Tab-separated table of C-alpha atoms and ligand atoms in Angstrom:
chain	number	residue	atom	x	y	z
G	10	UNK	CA	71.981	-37.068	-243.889
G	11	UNK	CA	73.047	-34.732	-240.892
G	12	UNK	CA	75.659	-32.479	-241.586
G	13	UNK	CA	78.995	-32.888	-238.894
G	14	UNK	CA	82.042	-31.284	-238.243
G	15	UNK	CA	85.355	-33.388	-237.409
G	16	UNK	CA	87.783	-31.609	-235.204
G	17	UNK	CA	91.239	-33.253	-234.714
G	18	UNK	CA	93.137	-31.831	-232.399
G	19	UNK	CA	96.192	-32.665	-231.130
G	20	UNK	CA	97.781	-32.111	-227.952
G	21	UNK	CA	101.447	-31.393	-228.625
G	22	UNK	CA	102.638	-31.773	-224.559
G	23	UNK	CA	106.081	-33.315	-225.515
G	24	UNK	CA	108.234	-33.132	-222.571
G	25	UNK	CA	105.527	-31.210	-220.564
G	26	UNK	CA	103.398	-34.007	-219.641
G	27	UNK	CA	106.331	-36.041	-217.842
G	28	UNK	CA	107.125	-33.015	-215.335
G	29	UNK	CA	103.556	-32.817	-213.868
G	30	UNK	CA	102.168	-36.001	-213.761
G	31	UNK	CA	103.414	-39.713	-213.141
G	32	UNK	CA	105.631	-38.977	-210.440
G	33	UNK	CA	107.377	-35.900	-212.182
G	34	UNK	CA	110.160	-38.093	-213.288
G	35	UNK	CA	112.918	-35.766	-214.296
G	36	UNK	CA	114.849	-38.656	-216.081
G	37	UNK	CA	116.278	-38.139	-219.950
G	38	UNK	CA	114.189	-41.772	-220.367
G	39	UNK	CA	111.167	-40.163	-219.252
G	40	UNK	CA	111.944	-37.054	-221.748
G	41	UNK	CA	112.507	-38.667	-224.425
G	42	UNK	CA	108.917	-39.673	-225.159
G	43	UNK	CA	108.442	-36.097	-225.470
G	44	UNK	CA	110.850	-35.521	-227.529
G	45	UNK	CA	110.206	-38.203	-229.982
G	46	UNK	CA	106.438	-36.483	-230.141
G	47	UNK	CA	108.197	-33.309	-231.097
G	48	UNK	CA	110.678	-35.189	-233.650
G	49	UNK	CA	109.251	-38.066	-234.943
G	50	UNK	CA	105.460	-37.518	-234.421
G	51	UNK	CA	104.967	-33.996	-235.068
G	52	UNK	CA	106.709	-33.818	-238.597
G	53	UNK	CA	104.726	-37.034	-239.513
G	54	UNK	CA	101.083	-35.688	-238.653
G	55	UNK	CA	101.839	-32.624	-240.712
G	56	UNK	CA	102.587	-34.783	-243.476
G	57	UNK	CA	99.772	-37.324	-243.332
G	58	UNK	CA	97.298	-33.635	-242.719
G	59	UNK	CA	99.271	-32.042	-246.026
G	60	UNK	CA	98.375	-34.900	-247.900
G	61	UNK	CA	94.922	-35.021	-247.298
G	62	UNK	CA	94.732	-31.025	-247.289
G	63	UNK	CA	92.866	-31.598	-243.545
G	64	UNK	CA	93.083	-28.623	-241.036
G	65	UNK	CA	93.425	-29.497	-237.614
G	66	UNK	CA	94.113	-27.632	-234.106
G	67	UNK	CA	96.946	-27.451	-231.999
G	68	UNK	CA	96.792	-27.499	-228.083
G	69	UNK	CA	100.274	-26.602	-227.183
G	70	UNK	CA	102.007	-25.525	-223.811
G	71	UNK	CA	104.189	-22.520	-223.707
G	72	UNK	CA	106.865	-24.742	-223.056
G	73	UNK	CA	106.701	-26.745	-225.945
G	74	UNK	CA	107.097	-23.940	-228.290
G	75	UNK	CA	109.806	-22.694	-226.628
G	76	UNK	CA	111.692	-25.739	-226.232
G	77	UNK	CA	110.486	-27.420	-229.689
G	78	UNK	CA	110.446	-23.773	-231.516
G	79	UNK	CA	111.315	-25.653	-235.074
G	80	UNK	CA	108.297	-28.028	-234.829
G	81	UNK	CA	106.001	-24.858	-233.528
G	82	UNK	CA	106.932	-22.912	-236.421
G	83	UNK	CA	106.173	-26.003	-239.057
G	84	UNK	CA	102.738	-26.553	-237.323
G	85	UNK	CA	101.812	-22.759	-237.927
G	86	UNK	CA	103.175	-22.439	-241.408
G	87	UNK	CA	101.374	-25.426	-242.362
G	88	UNK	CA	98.361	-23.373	-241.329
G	89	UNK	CA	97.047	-25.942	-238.451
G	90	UNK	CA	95.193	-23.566	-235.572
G	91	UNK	CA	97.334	-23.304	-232.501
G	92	UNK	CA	95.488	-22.616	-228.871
G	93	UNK	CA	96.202	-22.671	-225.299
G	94	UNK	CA	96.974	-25.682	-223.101
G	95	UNK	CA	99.191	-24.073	-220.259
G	96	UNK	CA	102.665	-22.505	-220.456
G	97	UNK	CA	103.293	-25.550	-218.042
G	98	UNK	CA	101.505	-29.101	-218.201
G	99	UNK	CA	100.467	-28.647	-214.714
G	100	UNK	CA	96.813	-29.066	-214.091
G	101	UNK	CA	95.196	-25.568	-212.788
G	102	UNK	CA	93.348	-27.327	-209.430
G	103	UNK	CA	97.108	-27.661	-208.551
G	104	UNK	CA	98.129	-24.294	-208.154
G	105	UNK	CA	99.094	-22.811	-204.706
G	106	UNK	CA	96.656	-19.584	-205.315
G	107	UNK	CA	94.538	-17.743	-207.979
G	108	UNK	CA	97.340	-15.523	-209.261
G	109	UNK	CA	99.672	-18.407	-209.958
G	110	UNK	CA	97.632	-20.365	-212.383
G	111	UNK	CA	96.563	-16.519	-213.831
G	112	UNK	CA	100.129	-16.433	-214.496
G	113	UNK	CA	100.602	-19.646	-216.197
G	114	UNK	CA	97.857	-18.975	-218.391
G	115	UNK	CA	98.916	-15.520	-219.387
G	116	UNK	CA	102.530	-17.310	-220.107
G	117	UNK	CA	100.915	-19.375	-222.332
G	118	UNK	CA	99.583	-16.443	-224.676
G	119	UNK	CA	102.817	-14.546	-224.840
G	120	UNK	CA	104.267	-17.904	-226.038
G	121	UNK	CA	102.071	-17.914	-228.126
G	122	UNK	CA	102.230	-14.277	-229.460
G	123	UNK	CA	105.490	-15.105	-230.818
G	124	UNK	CA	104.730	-18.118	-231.995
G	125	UNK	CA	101.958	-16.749	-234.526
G	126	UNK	CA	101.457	-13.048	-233.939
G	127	UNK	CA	98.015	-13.740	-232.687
G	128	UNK	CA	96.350	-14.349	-228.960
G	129	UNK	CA	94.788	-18.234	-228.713
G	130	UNK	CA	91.023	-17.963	-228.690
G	131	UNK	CA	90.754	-21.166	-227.365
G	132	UNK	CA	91.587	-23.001	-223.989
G	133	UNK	CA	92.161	-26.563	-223.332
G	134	UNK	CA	93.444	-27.138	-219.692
G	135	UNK	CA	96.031	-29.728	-219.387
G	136	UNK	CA	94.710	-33.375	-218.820
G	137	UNK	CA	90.826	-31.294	-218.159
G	138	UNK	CA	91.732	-30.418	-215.160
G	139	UNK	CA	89.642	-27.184	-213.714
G	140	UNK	CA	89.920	-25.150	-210.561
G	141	UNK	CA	87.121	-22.841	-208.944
G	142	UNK	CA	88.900	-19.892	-210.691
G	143	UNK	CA	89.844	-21.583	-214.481
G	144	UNK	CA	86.520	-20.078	-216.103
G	145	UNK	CA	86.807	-16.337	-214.303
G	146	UNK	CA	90.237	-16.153	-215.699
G	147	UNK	CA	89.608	-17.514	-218.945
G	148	UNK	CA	86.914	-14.614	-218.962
G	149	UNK	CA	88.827	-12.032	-217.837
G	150	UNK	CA	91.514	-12.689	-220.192
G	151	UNK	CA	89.437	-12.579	-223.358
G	152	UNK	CA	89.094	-16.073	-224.365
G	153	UNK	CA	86.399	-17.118	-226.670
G	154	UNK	CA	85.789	-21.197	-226.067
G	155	UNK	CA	87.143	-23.832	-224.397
G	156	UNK	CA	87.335	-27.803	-225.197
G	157	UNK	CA	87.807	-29.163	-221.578
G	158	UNK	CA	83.892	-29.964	-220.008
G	159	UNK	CA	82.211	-32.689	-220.802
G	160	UNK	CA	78.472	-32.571	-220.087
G	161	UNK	CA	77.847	-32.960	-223.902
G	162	UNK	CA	79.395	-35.251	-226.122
G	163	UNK	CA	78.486	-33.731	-230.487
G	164	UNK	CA	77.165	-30.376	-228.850
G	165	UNK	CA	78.913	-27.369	-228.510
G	166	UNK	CA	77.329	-24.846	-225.978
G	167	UNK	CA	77.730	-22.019	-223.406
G	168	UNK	CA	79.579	-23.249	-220.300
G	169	UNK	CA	77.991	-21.911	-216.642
G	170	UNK	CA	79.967	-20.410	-214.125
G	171	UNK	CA	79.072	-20.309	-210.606
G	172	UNK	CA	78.329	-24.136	-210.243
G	173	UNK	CA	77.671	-25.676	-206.468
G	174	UNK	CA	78.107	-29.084	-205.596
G	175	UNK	CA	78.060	-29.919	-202.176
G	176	UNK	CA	77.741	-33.649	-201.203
G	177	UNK	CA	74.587	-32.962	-199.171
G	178	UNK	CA	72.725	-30.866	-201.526
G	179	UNK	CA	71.455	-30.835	-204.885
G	180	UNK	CA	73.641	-29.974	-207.629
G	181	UNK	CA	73.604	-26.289	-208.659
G	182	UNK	CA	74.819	-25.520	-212.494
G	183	UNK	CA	75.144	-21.949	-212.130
G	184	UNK	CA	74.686	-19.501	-214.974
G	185	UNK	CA	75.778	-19.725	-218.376
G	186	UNK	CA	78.678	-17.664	-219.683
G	187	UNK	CA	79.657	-16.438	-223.016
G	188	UNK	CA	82.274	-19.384	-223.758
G	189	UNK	CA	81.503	-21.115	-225.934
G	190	UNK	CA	82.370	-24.975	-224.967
G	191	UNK	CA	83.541	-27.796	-228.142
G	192	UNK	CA	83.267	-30.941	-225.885
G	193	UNK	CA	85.838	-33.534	-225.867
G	194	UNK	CA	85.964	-36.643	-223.927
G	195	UNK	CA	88.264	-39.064	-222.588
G	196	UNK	CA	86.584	-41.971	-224.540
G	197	UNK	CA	87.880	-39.739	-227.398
G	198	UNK	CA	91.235	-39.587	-226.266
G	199	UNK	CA	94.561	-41.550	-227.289
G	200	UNK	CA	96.782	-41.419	-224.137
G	201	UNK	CA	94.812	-43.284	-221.672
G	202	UNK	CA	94.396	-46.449	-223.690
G	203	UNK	CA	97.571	-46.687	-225.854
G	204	UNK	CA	100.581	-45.054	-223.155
G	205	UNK	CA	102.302	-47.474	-220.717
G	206	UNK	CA	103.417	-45.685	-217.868
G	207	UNK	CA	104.785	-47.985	-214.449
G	208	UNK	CA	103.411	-45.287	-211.802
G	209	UNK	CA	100.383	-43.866	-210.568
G	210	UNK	CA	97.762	-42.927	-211.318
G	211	UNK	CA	97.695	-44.252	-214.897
G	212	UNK	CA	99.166	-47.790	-216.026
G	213	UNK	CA	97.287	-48.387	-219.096
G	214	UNK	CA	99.068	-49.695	-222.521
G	215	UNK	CA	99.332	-52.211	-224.491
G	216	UNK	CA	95.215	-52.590	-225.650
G	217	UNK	CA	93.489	-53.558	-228.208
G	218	UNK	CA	94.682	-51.253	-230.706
G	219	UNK	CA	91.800	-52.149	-233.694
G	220	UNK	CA	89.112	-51.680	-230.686
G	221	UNK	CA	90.159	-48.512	-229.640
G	222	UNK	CA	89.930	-47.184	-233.430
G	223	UNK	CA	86.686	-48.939	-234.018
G	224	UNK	CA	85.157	-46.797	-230.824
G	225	UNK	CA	85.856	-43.920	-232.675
G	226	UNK	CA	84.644	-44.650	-235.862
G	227	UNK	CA	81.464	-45.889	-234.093
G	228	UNK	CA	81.309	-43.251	-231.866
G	229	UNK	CA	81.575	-40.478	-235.242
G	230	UNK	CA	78.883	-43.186	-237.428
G	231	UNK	CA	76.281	-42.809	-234.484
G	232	UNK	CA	76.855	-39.032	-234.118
G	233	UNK	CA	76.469	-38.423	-238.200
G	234	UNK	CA	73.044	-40.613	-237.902
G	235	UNK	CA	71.561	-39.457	-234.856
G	236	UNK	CA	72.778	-35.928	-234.164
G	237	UNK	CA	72.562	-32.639	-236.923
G	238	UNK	CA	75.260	-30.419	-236.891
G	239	UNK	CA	77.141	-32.924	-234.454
G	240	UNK	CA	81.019	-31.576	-233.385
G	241	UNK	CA	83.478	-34.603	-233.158
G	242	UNK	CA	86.329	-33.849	-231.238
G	243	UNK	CA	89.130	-36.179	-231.659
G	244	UNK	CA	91.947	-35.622	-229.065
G	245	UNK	CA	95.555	-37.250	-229.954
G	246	UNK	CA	99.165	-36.465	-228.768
G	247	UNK	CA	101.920	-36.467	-231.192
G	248	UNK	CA	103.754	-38.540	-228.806
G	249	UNK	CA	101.085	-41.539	-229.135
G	250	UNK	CA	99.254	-41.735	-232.465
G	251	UNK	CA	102.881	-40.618	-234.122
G	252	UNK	CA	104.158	-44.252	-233.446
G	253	UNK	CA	103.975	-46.066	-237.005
G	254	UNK	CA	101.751	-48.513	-235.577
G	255	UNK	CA	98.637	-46.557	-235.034
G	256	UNK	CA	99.549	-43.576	-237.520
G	257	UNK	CA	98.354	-45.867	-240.689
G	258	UNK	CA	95.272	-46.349	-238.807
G	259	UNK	CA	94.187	-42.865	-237.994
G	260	UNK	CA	94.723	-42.340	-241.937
G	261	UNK	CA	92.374	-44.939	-242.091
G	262	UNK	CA	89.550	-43.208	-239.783
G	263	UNK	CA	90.523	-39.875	-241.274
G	264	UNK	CA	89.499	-41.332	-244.564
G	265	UNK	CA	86.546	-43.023	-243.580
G	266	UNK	CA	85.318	-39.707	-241.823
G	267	UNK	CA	86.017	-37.032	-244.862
G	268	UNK	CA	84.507	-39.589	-247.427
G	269	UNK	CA	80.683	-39.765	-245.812
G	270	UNK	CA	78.736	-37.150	-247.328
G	271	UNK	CA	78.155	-33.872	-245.386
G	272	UNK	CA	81.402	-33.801	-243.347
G	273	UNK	CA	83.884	-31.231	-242.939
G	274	UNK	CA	87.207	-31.094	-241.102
G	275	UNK	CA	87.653	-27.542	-239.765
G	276	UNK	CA	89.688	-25.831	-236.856
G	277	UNK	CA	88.141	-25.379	-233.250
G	278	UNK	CA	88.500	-21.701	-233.501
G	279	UNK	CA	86.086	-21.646	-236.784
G	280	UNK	CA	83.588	-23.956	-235.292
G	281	UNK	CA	83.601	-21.661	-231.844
G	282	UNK	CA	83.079	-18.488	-234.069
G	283	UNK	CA	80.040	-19.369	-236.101
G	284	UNK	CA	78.227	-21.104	-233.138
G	285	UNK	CA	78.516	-17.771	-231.437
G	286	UNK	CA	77.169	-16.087	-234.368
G	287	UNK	CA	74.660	-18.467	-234.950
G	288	UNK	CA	73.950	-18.933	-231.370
G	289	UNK	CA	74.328	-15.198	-229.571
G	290	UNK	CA	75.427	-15.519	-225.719
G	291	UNK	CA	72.746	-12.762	-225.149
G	292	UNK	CA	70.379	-14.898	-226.738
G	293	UNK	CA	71.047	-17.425	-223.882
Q	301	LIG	ZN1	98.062	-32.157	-222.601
């Protein structure tokens, strides 16, 4: 029996994901699904994790927190792990220059700061989007790991900086740094299968609920039999898997994951720390 690690993680955008994406509608209707992730979903998820004494992490934008401070403060005195994901929603490729999405970012940890006391270790860049610069600043600014590449899908390792790809040449990797990187991956993901929305670039909705469920739990059976030490990063959004529809069947995979022998549910930031230590970036 391999050992594995579950990670849930959840993505607490609220309102933030409506004013960067799908049009930027600035519409209460729009809001509101936001806000009913903050309201409704949020205080839910901490019960359902309270019950089952299961840590999870915390992705949240600056401007969450500081527009849904009540909901912050629950998440940290629960003792979930709370990392970066923007001040803003806005993707980092989309800033106008360097500085701006430096600024954003260091945003984000002061929110933070207040929020818990403590800098975020972590990074995970709203909807894994990355610019040329994401990785120098996340260096420069002290950050530890990151859950946004996905060249692995169990396997946590060092991500490379100074990666070429030009269409007429081969693919260049570049050199590895000393972040340490928890994969996730869209087919791990609960937005783009379960969230109508009636603009571009994203329509999807109304699926196969029990299929979508039953990837995952094949997807974390295969890793547990085929891969030692395996990482399973599970990426929700209050917002989504808060609805009571799917929220009795994440219980469901929770419980099926925690009851196989060898598994543990543990926080990004612990994961990120003892792969470093077991795995030394100088070691590399
Ligand atoms: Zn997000």
């Amino acid at each position: 029996m391999a050992s594995a690690t579950v990670c849930v993680s959840y993505h607490f955008d609220a309102v933030s994901t409506w004013l960067w994406a799908f049009d930027a509608w600035d519409m209460p209707t729009r809001h509101s699904r936001g806000v009913y992730g903050a309201d409704v979903g949020t205080p839910r998820l901490l019960d359902l994790h309270d019950e089952h004494d299961l840590p999870s992490t915390w992705c949240i934008p600056g401007h969450t927190i500081e527009s849904f401070p009540a909901a912050c403060e629950a998440i940290a005195d629960a003792g979930h792990g709370i990392q970066h994901h923007g001040w803003t929603h806005r993707g980092p490729s989309s800033y106008e220059s360097r500085e701006a999405e430096r600024a954003d970012i260091e945003r984000g940890i002061e929110s933070i700061v207040a929020l818990t006391g403590e800098r975020p270790t972590g990074y995970a860049s709203p909807a894994w989007d990355f610019s040329e610069h994401t990785l120098d600043i996340l260096l420069e600014l002290g950050f530890e790991w990151d859950s946004s590449v996905m060249a692995a899908d169990f396997t946590p390792h060092y991500l490379r900086r100074g990666w070429r790809a030009p269409a007429d040449a081969p693919y260049e990797r570049g050199e590895p740094t000393d972040i340490v990187e928890l994969p996730p991956s869209w087919e791990r993901d609960d937005f783009p299968p379960f969230t109508y929305t009636w603009a571009g670039p994203h329509r999807m909705g109304y699926t196969d609920e029990e299929m979508i469920f039953r990837k995952w739990r094949d997807q974390f059976d295969w890793m547990c039999e085929h891969v030692d030490g395996g990482v399973y990063v599970l990426t929700l959004h209050p917002q989504v898997i808060g609805q009571a529809h799917r929220i009795g069947r994440l219980e469901e995979l929770l419980e099926h994951m925690y009851s196989r022998d060898g598994v543990e549910f543990e926080r990004m930031a612990t994961v990120a720390k003892r792969f470093r230590e077991q795995n030394p970036p100088e070691a590399q």
